[in-house]
């Protein structure tokens, strides 16, 4: 229903959030993790008028508006859909965009979604961000509202946790210099985090603002184990020492700072 409206209007759109992550993991044969009836679409639109026209078309299809200006709900399917506008709308309608979407931050969307990949879903094609890009988007989302976005940290850890097995052939072929860490405690997680960091470099190089946001966030969470909200949450999820969780986060940061490697 949503894709039909967007395709008809020739609006580039991307599936983001936990559903995109689940599809990417399923593509590699992994388990999708937590389920949700919330669906997040990022829409590349040129203006507020174009965005409002899309919402109105979806209202005609049975959706209703809710309090958040970017969220719609369909009672028949009991599904909540976030339509997250980005692209030229940020440039053409700067003032009205930021007034209306003051609680919505789309930093990183443009950079990450430029490298979106296509995946087939029941004879339809969806565009989703690569896993390293999902980590960047989730770090941005969590840093904006950590008190409301506790699932973002578990989603990031889920990506790291599954990446080693899913991308083993790529790691052996391109990141073989890291394999001496295999026998370390949680070596697979550290290797996966560092490879993901290496691959996420490309997004930070496209935006000074995005790079600053990510490195500031990591620096604040790498000062020490006990003050690191990210490390403490990961330690609880994996039932490991906070110090070990901090080393995994450090591996991701180290990957981001290294010379590009694959």
PDB file of C-alpha atoms in Angstrom:
ATOM      1  CA  UNK A   1       0.000   0.000   0.000  1.00  0.00           C
ATOM      2  CA  UNK A   2       2.674   2.513   1.043  1.00  0.00           C
ATOM      3  CA  UNK A   3       5.103   1.387  -1.615  1.00  0.00           C
ATOM      4  CA  UNK A   4       2.405   1.703  -4.288  1.00  0.00           C
ATOM      5  CA  UNK A   5       1.802   5.338  -3.360  1.00  0.00           C
ATOM      6  CA  UNK A   6       5.507   6.153  -3.290  1.00  0.00           C
ATOM      7  CA  UNK A   7       6.287   4.352  -6.536  1.00  0.00           C
ATOM      8  CA  UNK A   8       3.407   6.101  -8.278  1.00  0.00           C
ATOM      9  CA  UNK A   9       4.759   9.467  -7.103  1.00  0.00           C
ATOM     10  CA  UNK A  10       8.322   8.407  -8.052  1.00  0.00           C
ATOM     11  CA  UNK A  11       9.548   9.091  -4.521  1.00  0.00           C
ATOM     12  CA  UNK A  12      12.811   7.323  -3.557  1.00  0.00           C
ATOM     13  CA  UNK A  13      12.190   5.500  -0.288  1.00  0.00           C
ATOM     14  CA  UNK A  14      14.138   3.237   2.032  1.00  0.00           C
ATOM     15  CA  UNK A  15      13.223   0.826   4.787  1.00  0.00           C
ATOM     16  CA  UNK A  16      15.177   1.749   7.902  1.00  0.00           C
ATOM     17  CA  UNK A  17      15.050   0.772  11.564  1.00  0.00           C
ATOM     18  CA  UNK A  18      14.760  -2.667  13.102  1.00  0.00           C
ATOM     19  CA  UNK A  19      12.765  -4.143  10.218  1.00  0.00           C
ATOM     20  CA  UNK A  20      15.522  -3.276   7.770  1.00  0.00           C
ATOM     21  CA  UNK A  21      18.051  -4.863  10.106  1.00  0.00           C
ATOM     22  CA  UNK A  22      15.941  -8.004  10.415  1.00  0.00           C
ATOM     23  CA  UNK A  23      15.691  -8.357   6.641  1.00  0.00           C
ATOM     24  CA  UNK A  24      19.422  -7.919   6.207  1.00  0.00           C
ATOM     25  CA  UNK A  25      20.156 -10.571   8.818  1.00  0.00           C
ATOM     26  CA  UNK A  26      17.588 -12.945   7.327  1.00  0.00           C
ATOM     27  CA  UNK A  27      19.217 -12.491   3.933  1.00  0.00           C
ATOM     28  CA  UNK A  28      22.371 -13.993   5.434  1.00  0.00           C
ATOM     29  CA  UNK A  29      20.472 -16.761   7.213  1.00  0.00           C
ATOM     30  CA  UNK A  30      20.524 -15.151  10.648  1.00  0.00           C
ATOM     31  CA  UNK A  31      17.792 -14.708  13.216  1.00  0.00           C
ATOM     32  CA  UNK A  32      16.032 -11.335  13.005  1.00  0.00           C
ATOM     33  CA  UNK A  33      15.985 -10.588  16.741  1.00  0.00           C
ATOM     34  CA  UNK A  34      13.226  -8.480  18.287  1.00  0.00           C
ATOM     35  CA  UNK A  35       9.994  -8.034  16.370  1.00  0.00           C
ATOM     36  CA  UNK A  36       7.952  -4.868  16.028  1.00  0.00           C
ATOM     37  CA  UNK A  37       4.858  -3.607  14.256  1.00  0.00           C
ATOM     38  CA  UNK A  38       6.492  -0.222  13.821  1.00  0.00           C
ATOM     39  CA  UNK A  39       7.808   0.377  10.304  1.00  0.00           C
ATOM     40  CA  UNK A  40      10.202   3.192   9.451  1.00  0.00           C
ATOM     41  CA  UNK A  41      10.513   4.577   5.934  1.00  0.00           C
ATOM     42  CA  UNK A  42      12.967   7.290   4.941  1.00  0.00           C
ATOM     43  CA  UNK A  43      11.560   9.357   2.075  1.00  0.00           C
ATOM     44  CA  UNK A  44      13.701  11.520  -0.170  1.00  0.00           C
ATOM     45  CA  UNK A  45      11.429  14.476  -0.870  1.00  0.00           C
ATOM     46  CA  UNK A  46      11.995  17.973  -2.174  1.00  0.00           C
ATOM     47  CA  UNK A  47       9.512  20.038  -0.177  1.00  0.00           C
ATOM     48  CA  UNK A  48       7.029  20.143   2.666  1.00  0.00           C
ATOM     49  CA  UNK A  49       4.203  20.307   0.132  1.00  0.00           C
ATOM     50  CA  UNK A  50       5.340  17.093  -1.530  1.00  0.00           C
ATOM     51  CA  UNK A  51       5.626  15.353   1.834  1.00  0.00           C
ATOM     52  CA  UNK A  52       2.152  16.483   2.936  1.00  0.00           C
ATOM     53  CA  UNK A  53       0.662  15.283  -0.354  1.00  0.00           C
ATOM     54  CA  UNK A  54       2.101  11.820   0.270  1.00  0.00           C
ATOM     55  CA  UNK A  55       0.668  11.716   3.784  1.00  0.00           C
ATOM     56  CA  UNK A  56      -2.755  12.768   2.484  1.00  0.00           C
ATOM     57  CA  UNK A  57      -2.699  10.002  -0.121  1.00  0.00           C
ATOM     58  CA  UNK A  58      -1.971   7.470   2.618  1.00  0.00           C
ATOM     59  CA  UNK A  59      -4.753   8.895   4.801  1.00  0.00           C
ATOM     60  CA  UNK A  60      -7.075   8.254   1.848  1.00  0.00           C
ATOM     61  CA  UNK A  61      -5.860   4.628   1.962  1.00  0.00           C
ATOM     62  CA  UNK A  62      -7.009   4.179   5.559  1.00  0.00           C
ATOM     63  CA  UNK A  63      -4.128   5.557   7.621  1.00  0.00           C
ATOM     64  CA  UNK A  64      -4.736   8.156  10.305  1.00  0.00           C
ATOM     65  CA  UNK A  65      -2.464  10.874  11.610  1.00  0.00           C
ATOM     66  CA  UNK A  66      -1.208  10.751  15.179  1.00  0.00           C
ATOM     67  CA  UNK A  67       0.492  13.274  17.440  1.00  0.00           C
ATOM     68  CA  UNK A  68       3.944  13.048  15.855  1.00  0.00           C
ATOM     69  CA  UNK A  69       3.836  14.864  12.497  1.00  0.00           C
ATOM     70  CA  UNK A  70       5.833  12.108  10.780  1.00  0.00           C
ATOM     71  CA  UNK A  71       3.815   9.146  12.115  1.00  0.00           C
ATOM     72  CA  UNK A  72       0.676   7.496  10.732  1.00  0.00           C
ATOM     73  CA  UNK A  73      -1.334   4.524  11.994  1.00  0.00           C
ATOM     74  CA  UNK A  74      -3.510   1.880  10.330  1.00  0.00           C
ATOM     75  CA  UNK A  75      -6.063   0.390  12.722  1.00  0.00           C
ATOM     76  CA  UNK A  76      -6.979  -2.568  10.499  1.00  0.00           C
ATOM     77  CA  UNK A  77      -3.401  -3.869  10.478  1.00  0.00           C
ATOM     78  CA  UNK A  78      -2.471  -2.385  13.862  1.00  0.00           C
ATOM     79  CA  UNK A  79       0.710  -0.967  12.399  1.00  0.00           C
ATOM     80  CA  UNK A  80       2.523   2.289  13.118  1.00  0.00           C
ATOM     81  CA  UNK A  81       4.495   3.807  10.252  1.00  0.00           C
ATOM     82  CA  UNK A  82       7.076   6.563  10.557  1.00  0.00           C
ATOM     83  CA  UNK A  83       7.641   8.529   7.342  1.00  0.00           C
ATOM     84  CA  UNK A  84      10.980  10.231   7.867  1.00  0.00           C
ATOM     85  CA  UNK A  85      11.599  12.994   5.317  1.00  0.00           C
ATOM     86  CA  UNK A  86      15.118  13.908   4.229  1.00  0.00           C
ATOM     87  CA  UNK A  87      16.935  15.251   1.190  1.00  0.00           C
ATOM     88  CA  UNK A  88      16.088  18.524  -0.485  1.00  0.00           C
ATOM     89  CA  UNK A  89      13.306  19.202   2.008  1.00  0.00           C
ATOM     90  CA  UNK A  90      16.030  20.015   4.549  1.00  0.00           C
ATOM     91  CA  UNK A  91      17.514  22.611   2.199  1.00  0.00           C
ATOM     92  CA  UNK A  92      14.400  24.014   0.499  1.00  0.00           C
ATOM     93  CA  UNK A  93      12.263  24.304   3.630  1.00  0.00           C
ATOM     94  CA  UNK A  94      14.910  24.738   6.306  1.00  0.00           C
ATOM     95  CA  UNK A  95      12.884  26.913   8.683  1.00  0.00           C
ATOM     96  CA  UNK A  96       9.537  25.122   8.419  1.00  0.00           C
ATOM     97  CA  UNK A  97      11.240  21.713   8.404  1.00  0.00           C
ATOM     98  CA  UNK A  98      13.009  22.332  11.685  1.00  0.00           C
ATOM     99  CA  UNK A  99       9.974  23.977  13.270  1.00  0.00           C
ATOM    100  CA  UNK A 100       7.659  21.094  12.394  1.00  0.00           C
ATOM    101  CA  UNK A 101      10.146  18.289  12.955  1.00  0.00           C
ATOM    102  CA  UNK A 102      11.991  19.697  15.940  1.00  0.00           C
ATOM    103  CA  UNK A 103      12.166  16.236  17.561  1.00  0.00           C
ATOM    104  CA  UNK A 104      13.160  14.456  14.355  1.00  0.00           C
ATOM    105  CA  UNK A 105      16.822  14.246  13.462  1.00  0.00           C
ATOM    106  CA  UNK A 106      17.819  12.829  10.101  1.00  0.00           C
ATOM    107  CA  UNK A 107      21.559  13.367  10.357  1.00  0.00           C
ATOM    108  CA  UNK A 108      23.311  10.645   8.382  1.00  0.00           C
ATOM    109  CA  UNK A 109      20.350   9.574   6.252  1.00  0.00           C
ATOM    110  CA  UNK A 110      21.659  11.109   3.052  1.00  0.00           C
ATOM    111  CA  UNK A 111      25.179   9.731   3.560  1.00  0.00           C
ATOM    112  CA  UNK A 112      24.136   6.203   4.528  1.00  0.00           C
ATOM    113  CA  UNK A 113      21.273   5.733   2.094  1.00  0.00           C
ATOM    114  CA  UNK A 114      23.411   6.620  -0.905  1.00  0.00           C
ATOM    115  CA  UNK A 115      24.791   3.088  -0.555  1.00  0.00           C
ATOM    116  CA  UNK A 116      21.470   1.349   0.132  1.00  0.00           C
ATOM    117  CA  UNK A 117      21.117  -2.150  -1.244  1.00  0.00           C
ATOM    118  CA  UNK A 118      18.057  -3.836  -2.717  1.00  0.00           C
ATOM    119  CA  UNK A 119      16.411  -6.871  -1.194  1.00  0.00           C
ATOM    120  CA  UNK A 120      13.434  -8.869  -2.467  1.00  0.00           C
ATOM    121  CA  UNK A 121      10.339  -9.195  -0.264  1.00  0.00           C
ATOM    122  CA  UNK A 122       7.481 -11.243  -1.673  1.00  0.00           C
ATOM    123  CA  UNK A 123       8.112 -10.187  -5.270  1.00  0.00           C
ATOM    124  CA  UNK A 124       8.742  -6.591  -4.279  1.00  0.00           C
ATOM    125  CA  UNK A 125      12.024  -4.754  -3.933  1.00  0.00           C
ATOM    126  CA  UNK A 126      12.947  -2.789  -0.825  1.00  0.00           C
ATOM    127  CA  UNK A 127      16.013  -0.612  -0.410  1.00  0.00           C
ATOM    128  CA  UNK A 128      17.760  -0.929   2.939  1.00  0.00           C
ATOM    129  CA  UNK A 129      20.992   0.512   4.359  1.00  0.00           C
ATOM    130  CA  UNK A 130      24.051  -1.729   4.766  1.00  0.00           C
ATOM    131  CA  UNK A 131      24.695  -3.012   8.298  1.00  0.00           C
ATOM    132  CA  UNK A 132      27.617  -0.598   8.964  1.00  0.00           C
ATOM    133  CA  UNK A 133      25.313   2.246   7.934  1.00  0.00           C
ATOM    134  CA  UNK A 134      22.576   0.993  10.237  1.00  0.00           C
ATOM    135  CA  UNK A 135      24.991   1.250  13.154  1.00  0.00           C
ATOM    136  CA  UNK A 136      25.733   4.875  12.291  1.00  0.00           C
ATOM    137  CA  UNK A 137      22.026   5.752  12.006  1.00  0.00           C
ATOM    138  CA  UNK A 138      21.231   4.013  15.286  1.00  0.00           C
ATOM    139  CA  UNK A 139      24.068   5.773  17.099  1.00  0.00           C
ATOM    140  CA  UNK A 140      22.719   9.119  15.874  1.00  0.00           C
ATOM    141  CA  UNK A 141      19.146   8.232  16.872  1.00  0.00           C
ATOM    142  CA  UNK A 142      20.230   7.032  20.302  1.00  0.00           C
ATOM    143  CA  UNK A 143      22.406  10.079  20.941  1.00  0.00           C
ATOM    144  CA  UNK A 144      19.436  12.353  20.193  1.00  0.00           C
ATOM    145  CA  UNK A 145      17.083  10.715  22.715  1.00  0.00           C
ATOM    146  CA  UNK A 146      18.868   8.056  24.811  1.00  0.00           C
ATOM    147  CA  UNK A 147      16.033   8.019  27.340  1.00  0.00           C
ATOM    148  CA  UNK A 148      13.563   6.927  24.619  1.00  0.00           C
ATOM    149  CA  UNK A 149      15.795   4.861  22.312  1.00  0.00           C
ATOM    150  CA  UNK A 150      17.107   2.063  24.526  1.00  0.00           C
ATOM    151  CA  UNK A 151      16.495  -0.530  21.778  1.00  0.00           C
ATOM    152  CA  UNK A 152      19.057   1.126  19.508  1.00  0.00           C
ATOM    153  CA  UNK A 153      21.981  -0.092  21.616  1.00  0.00           C
ATOM    154  CA  UNK A 154      20.700  -3.669  21.649  1.00  0.00           C
ATOM    155  CA  UNK A 155      20.170  -3.520  17.886  1.00  0.00           C
ATOM    156  CA  UNK A 156      23.745  -2.328  17.365  1.00  0.00           C
ATOM    157  CA  UNK A 157      25.071  -5.127  19.517  1.00  0.00           C
ATOM    158  CA  UNK A 158      22.929  -7.600  17.595  1.00  0.00           C
ATOM    159  CA  UNK A 159      24.587  -6.502  14.351  1.00  0.00           C
ATOM    160  CA  UNK A 160      28.066  -6.878  15.859  1.00  0.00           C
ATOM    161  CA  UNK A 161      27.171 -10.222  17.373  1.00  0.00           C
ATOM    162  CA  UNK A 162      26.063 -11.747  14.069  1.00  0.00           C
ATOM    163  CA  UNK A 163      28.461 -10.007  11.686  1.00  0.00           C
ATOM    164  CA  UNK A 164      31.473 -12.267  12.297  1.00  0.00           C
ATOM    165  CA  UNK A 165      29.731 -15.418  11.068  1.00  0.00           C
ATOM    166  CA  UNK A 166      27.696 -13.722   8.337  1.00  0.00           C
ATOM    167  CA  UNK A 167      30.699 -11.976   6.789  1.00  0.00           C
ATOM    168  CA  UNK A 168      33.379 -14.567   7.556  1.00  0.00           C
ATOM    169  CA  UNK A 169      34.457 -14.974   3.918  1.00  0.00           C
ATOM    170  CA  UNK A 170      34.833 -11.212   3.533  1.00  0.00           C
ATOM    171  CA  UNK A 171      36.750 -10.919   6.803  1.00  0.00           C
ATOM    172  CA  UNK A 172      39.173 -13.662   5.776  1.00  0.00           C
ATOM    173  CA  UNK A 173      39.675 -12.176   2.313  1.00  0.00           C
ATOM    174  CA  UNK A 174      40.003  -8.479   3.226  1.00  0.00           C
ATOM    175  CA  UNK A 175      40.506  -8.108   6.980  1.00  0.00           C
ATOM    176  CA  UNK A 176      42.795 -11.053   7.598  1.00  0.00           C
ATOM    177  CA  UNK A 177      45.147  -8.799   9.574  1.00  0.00           C
ATOM    178  CA  UNK A 178      42.654  -8.995  12.457  1.00  0.00           C
ATOM    179  CA  UNK A 179      42.465 -12.765  12.697  1.00  0.00           C
ATOM    180  CA  UNK A 180      45.204 -12.974  15.319  1.00  0.00           C
ATOM    181  CA  UNK A 181      42.556 -11.690  17.762  1.00  0.00           C
ATOM    182  CA  UNK A 182      40.321 -14.753  17.290  1.00  0.00           C
ATOM    183  CA  UNK A 183      41.559 -16.475  20.446  1.00  0.00           C
ATOM    184  CA  UNK A 184      41.147 -13.410  22.646  1.00  0.00           C
ATOM    185  CA  UNK A 185      38.177 -13.145  24.987  1.00  0.00           C
ATOM    186  CA  UNK A 186      35.233 -12.188  22.798  1.00  0.00           C
ATOM    187  CA  UNK A 187      37.645 -11.966  19.900  1.00  0.00           C
ATOM    188  CA  UNK A 188      34.888 -12.548  17.332  1.00  0.00           C
ATOM    189  CA  UNK A 189      32.978  -9.526  18.640  1.00  0.00           C
ATOM    190  CA  UNK A 190      36.063  -7.305  18.631  1.00  0.00           C
ATOM    191  CA  UNK A 191      36.939  -8.328  15.076  1.00  0.00           C
ATOM    192  CA  UNK A 192      33.373  -7.770  13.884  1.00  0.00           C
ATOM    193  CA  UNK A 193      33.188  -4.351  15.572  1.00  0.00           C
ATOM    194  CA  UNK A 194      36.484  -3.260  14.046  1.00  0.00           C
ATOM    195  CA  UNK A 195      35.512  -4.399  10.543  1.00  0.00           C
ATOM    196  CA  UNK A 196      32.169  -2.617  10.877  1.00  0.00           C
ATOM    197  CA  UNK A 197      34.056   0.502  11.944  1.00  0.00           C
ATOM    198  CA  UNK A 198      36.340   0.268   8.929  1.00  0.00           C
ATOM    199  CA  UNK A 199      33.371  -0.065   6.620  1.00  0.00           C
ATOM    200  CA  UNK A 200      31.451   2.774   8.281  1.00  0.00           C
ATOM    201  CA  UNK A 201      34.283   5.209   7.580  1.00  0.00           C
ATOM    202  CA  UNK A 202      32.801   6.017   4.187  1.00  0.00           C
ATOM    203  CA  UNK A 203      29.760   7.703   5.740  1.00  0.00           C
ATOM    204  CA  UNK A 204      31.739   9.891   8.126  1.00  0.00           C
ATOM    205  CA  UNK A 205      33.996  11.103   5.336  1.00  0.00           C
ATOM    206  CA  UNK A 206      30.955  12.516   3.572  1.00  0.00           C
ATOM    207  CA  UNK A 207      29.862  14.783   6.430  1.00  0.00           C
ATOM    208  CA  UNK A 208      31.860  16.773   8.958  1.00  0.00           C
ATOM    209  CA  UNK A 209      28.765  17.135  11.132  1.00  0.00           C
ATOM    210  CA  UNK A 210      28.085  13.406  11.098  1.00  0.00           C
ATOM    211  CA  UNK A 211      31.718  12.583  11.820  1.00  0.00           C
ATOM    212  CA  UNK A 212      31.810  14.987  14.765  1.00  0.00           C
ATOM    213  CA  UNK A 213      28.577  13.581  16.203  1.00  0.00           C
ATOM    214  CA  UNK A 214      29.809   9.982  16.076  1.00  0.00           C
ATOM    215  CA  UNK A 215      33.318  10.626  17.394  1.00  0.00           C
ATOM    216  CA  UNK A 216      32.033  12.882  20.198  1.00  0.00           C
ATOM    217  CA  UNK A 217      29.575  10.168  21.206  1.00  0.00           C
ATOM    218  CA  UNK A 218      32.249   7.474  21.183  1.00  0.00           C
ATOM    219  CA  UNK A 219      34.757   9.619  23.067  1.00  0.00           C
ATOM    220  CA  UNK A 220      32.229  10.304  25.821  1.00  0.00           C
ATOM    221  CA  UNK A 221      31.471   6.598  26.098  1.00  0.00           C
ATOM    222  CA  UNK A 222      35.107   5.499  26.127  1.00  0.00           C
ATOM    223  CA  UNK A 223      36.341   7.611  29.032  1.00  0.00           C
ATOM    224  CA  UNK A 224      35.960   4.714  31.466  1.00  0.00           C
ATOM    225  CA  UNK A 225      33.893   1.579  31.796  1.00  0.00           C
ATOM    226  CA  UNK A 226      31.582   2.621  34.609  1.00  0.00           C
ATOM    227  CA  UNK A 227      30.521   5.910  33.013  1.00  0.00           C
ATOM    228  CA  UNK A 228      29.947   4.394  29.574  1.00  0.00           C
ATOM    229  CA  UNK A 229      26.228   3.985  29.020  1.00  0.00           C
ATOM    230  CA  UNK A 230      26.843   1.991  25.848  1.00  0.00           C
ATOM    231  CA  UNK A 231      29.314  -0.407  27.475  1.00  0.00           C
ATOM    232  CA  UNK A 232      27.089  -0.926  30.502  1.00  0.00           C
ATOM    233  CA  UNK A 233      24.086  -1.727  28.316  1.00  0.00           C
ATOM    234  CA  UNK A 234      26.084  -4.144  26.158  1.00  0.00           C
ATOM    235  CA  UNK A 235      27.520  -5.851  29.235  1.00  0.00           C
ATOM    236  CA  UNK A 236      24.014  -6.446  30.525  1.00  0.00           C
ATOM    237  CA  UNK A 237      22.831  -7.790  27.163  1.00  0.00           C
ATOM    238  CA  UNK A 238      25.726 -10.229  26.764  1.00  0.00           C
ATOM    239  CA  UNK A 239      26.247 -10.929  30.466  1.00  0.00           C
ATOM    240  CA  UNK A 240      29.902  -9.931  30.276  1.00  0.00           C
ATOM    241  CA  UNK A 241      32.112  -7.564  32.236  1.00  0.00           C
ATOM    242  CA  UNK A 242      31.649  -3.879  31.431  1.00  0.00           C
ATOM    243  CA  UNK A 243      35.380  -3.650  30.705  1.00  0.00           C
ATOM    244  CA  UNK A 244      35.011  -6.291  27.993  1.00  0.00           C
ATOM    245  CA  UNK A 245      32.060  -4.439  26.476  1.00  0.00           C
ATOM    246  CA  UNK A 246      34.162  -1.289  26.459  1.00  0.00           C
ATOM    247  CA  UNK A 247      36.875  -3.108  24.483  1.00  0.00           C
ATOM    248  CA  UNK A 248      34.302  -4.023  21.839  1.00  0.00           C
ATOM    249  CA  UNK A 249      33.268  -0.379  21.563  1.00  0.00           C
ATOM    250  CA  UNK A 250      36.927   0.626  21.365  1.00  0.00           C
ATOM    251  CA  UNK A 251      37.383  -1.818  18.483  1.00  0.00           C
ATOM    252  CA  UNK A 252      34.594  -0.095  16.570  1.00  0.00           C
ATOM    253  CA  UNK A 253      36.159   3.307  17.130  1.00  0.00           C
ATOM    254  CA  UNK A 254      39.583   2.002  16.114  1.00  0.00           C
ATOM    255  CA  UNK A 255      38.093   0.701  12.884  1.00  0.00           C
ATOM    256  CA  UNK A 256      36.580   4.098  12.144  1.00  0.00           C
ATOM    257  CA  UNK A 257      39.962   5.769  12.595  1.00  0.00           C
ATOM    258  CA  UNK A 258      42.070   3.339  10.572  1.00  0.00           C
ATOM    259  CA  UNK A 259      43.057   3.822   6.984  1.00  0.00           C
ATOM    260  CA  UNK A 260      40.316   2.441   4.779  1.00  0.00           C
ATOM    261  CA  UNK A 261      40.534  -1.314   4.584  1.00  0.00           C
ATOM    262  CA  UNK A 262      37.991  -2.960   2.316  1.00  0.00           C
TER     263      UNK A 262
END
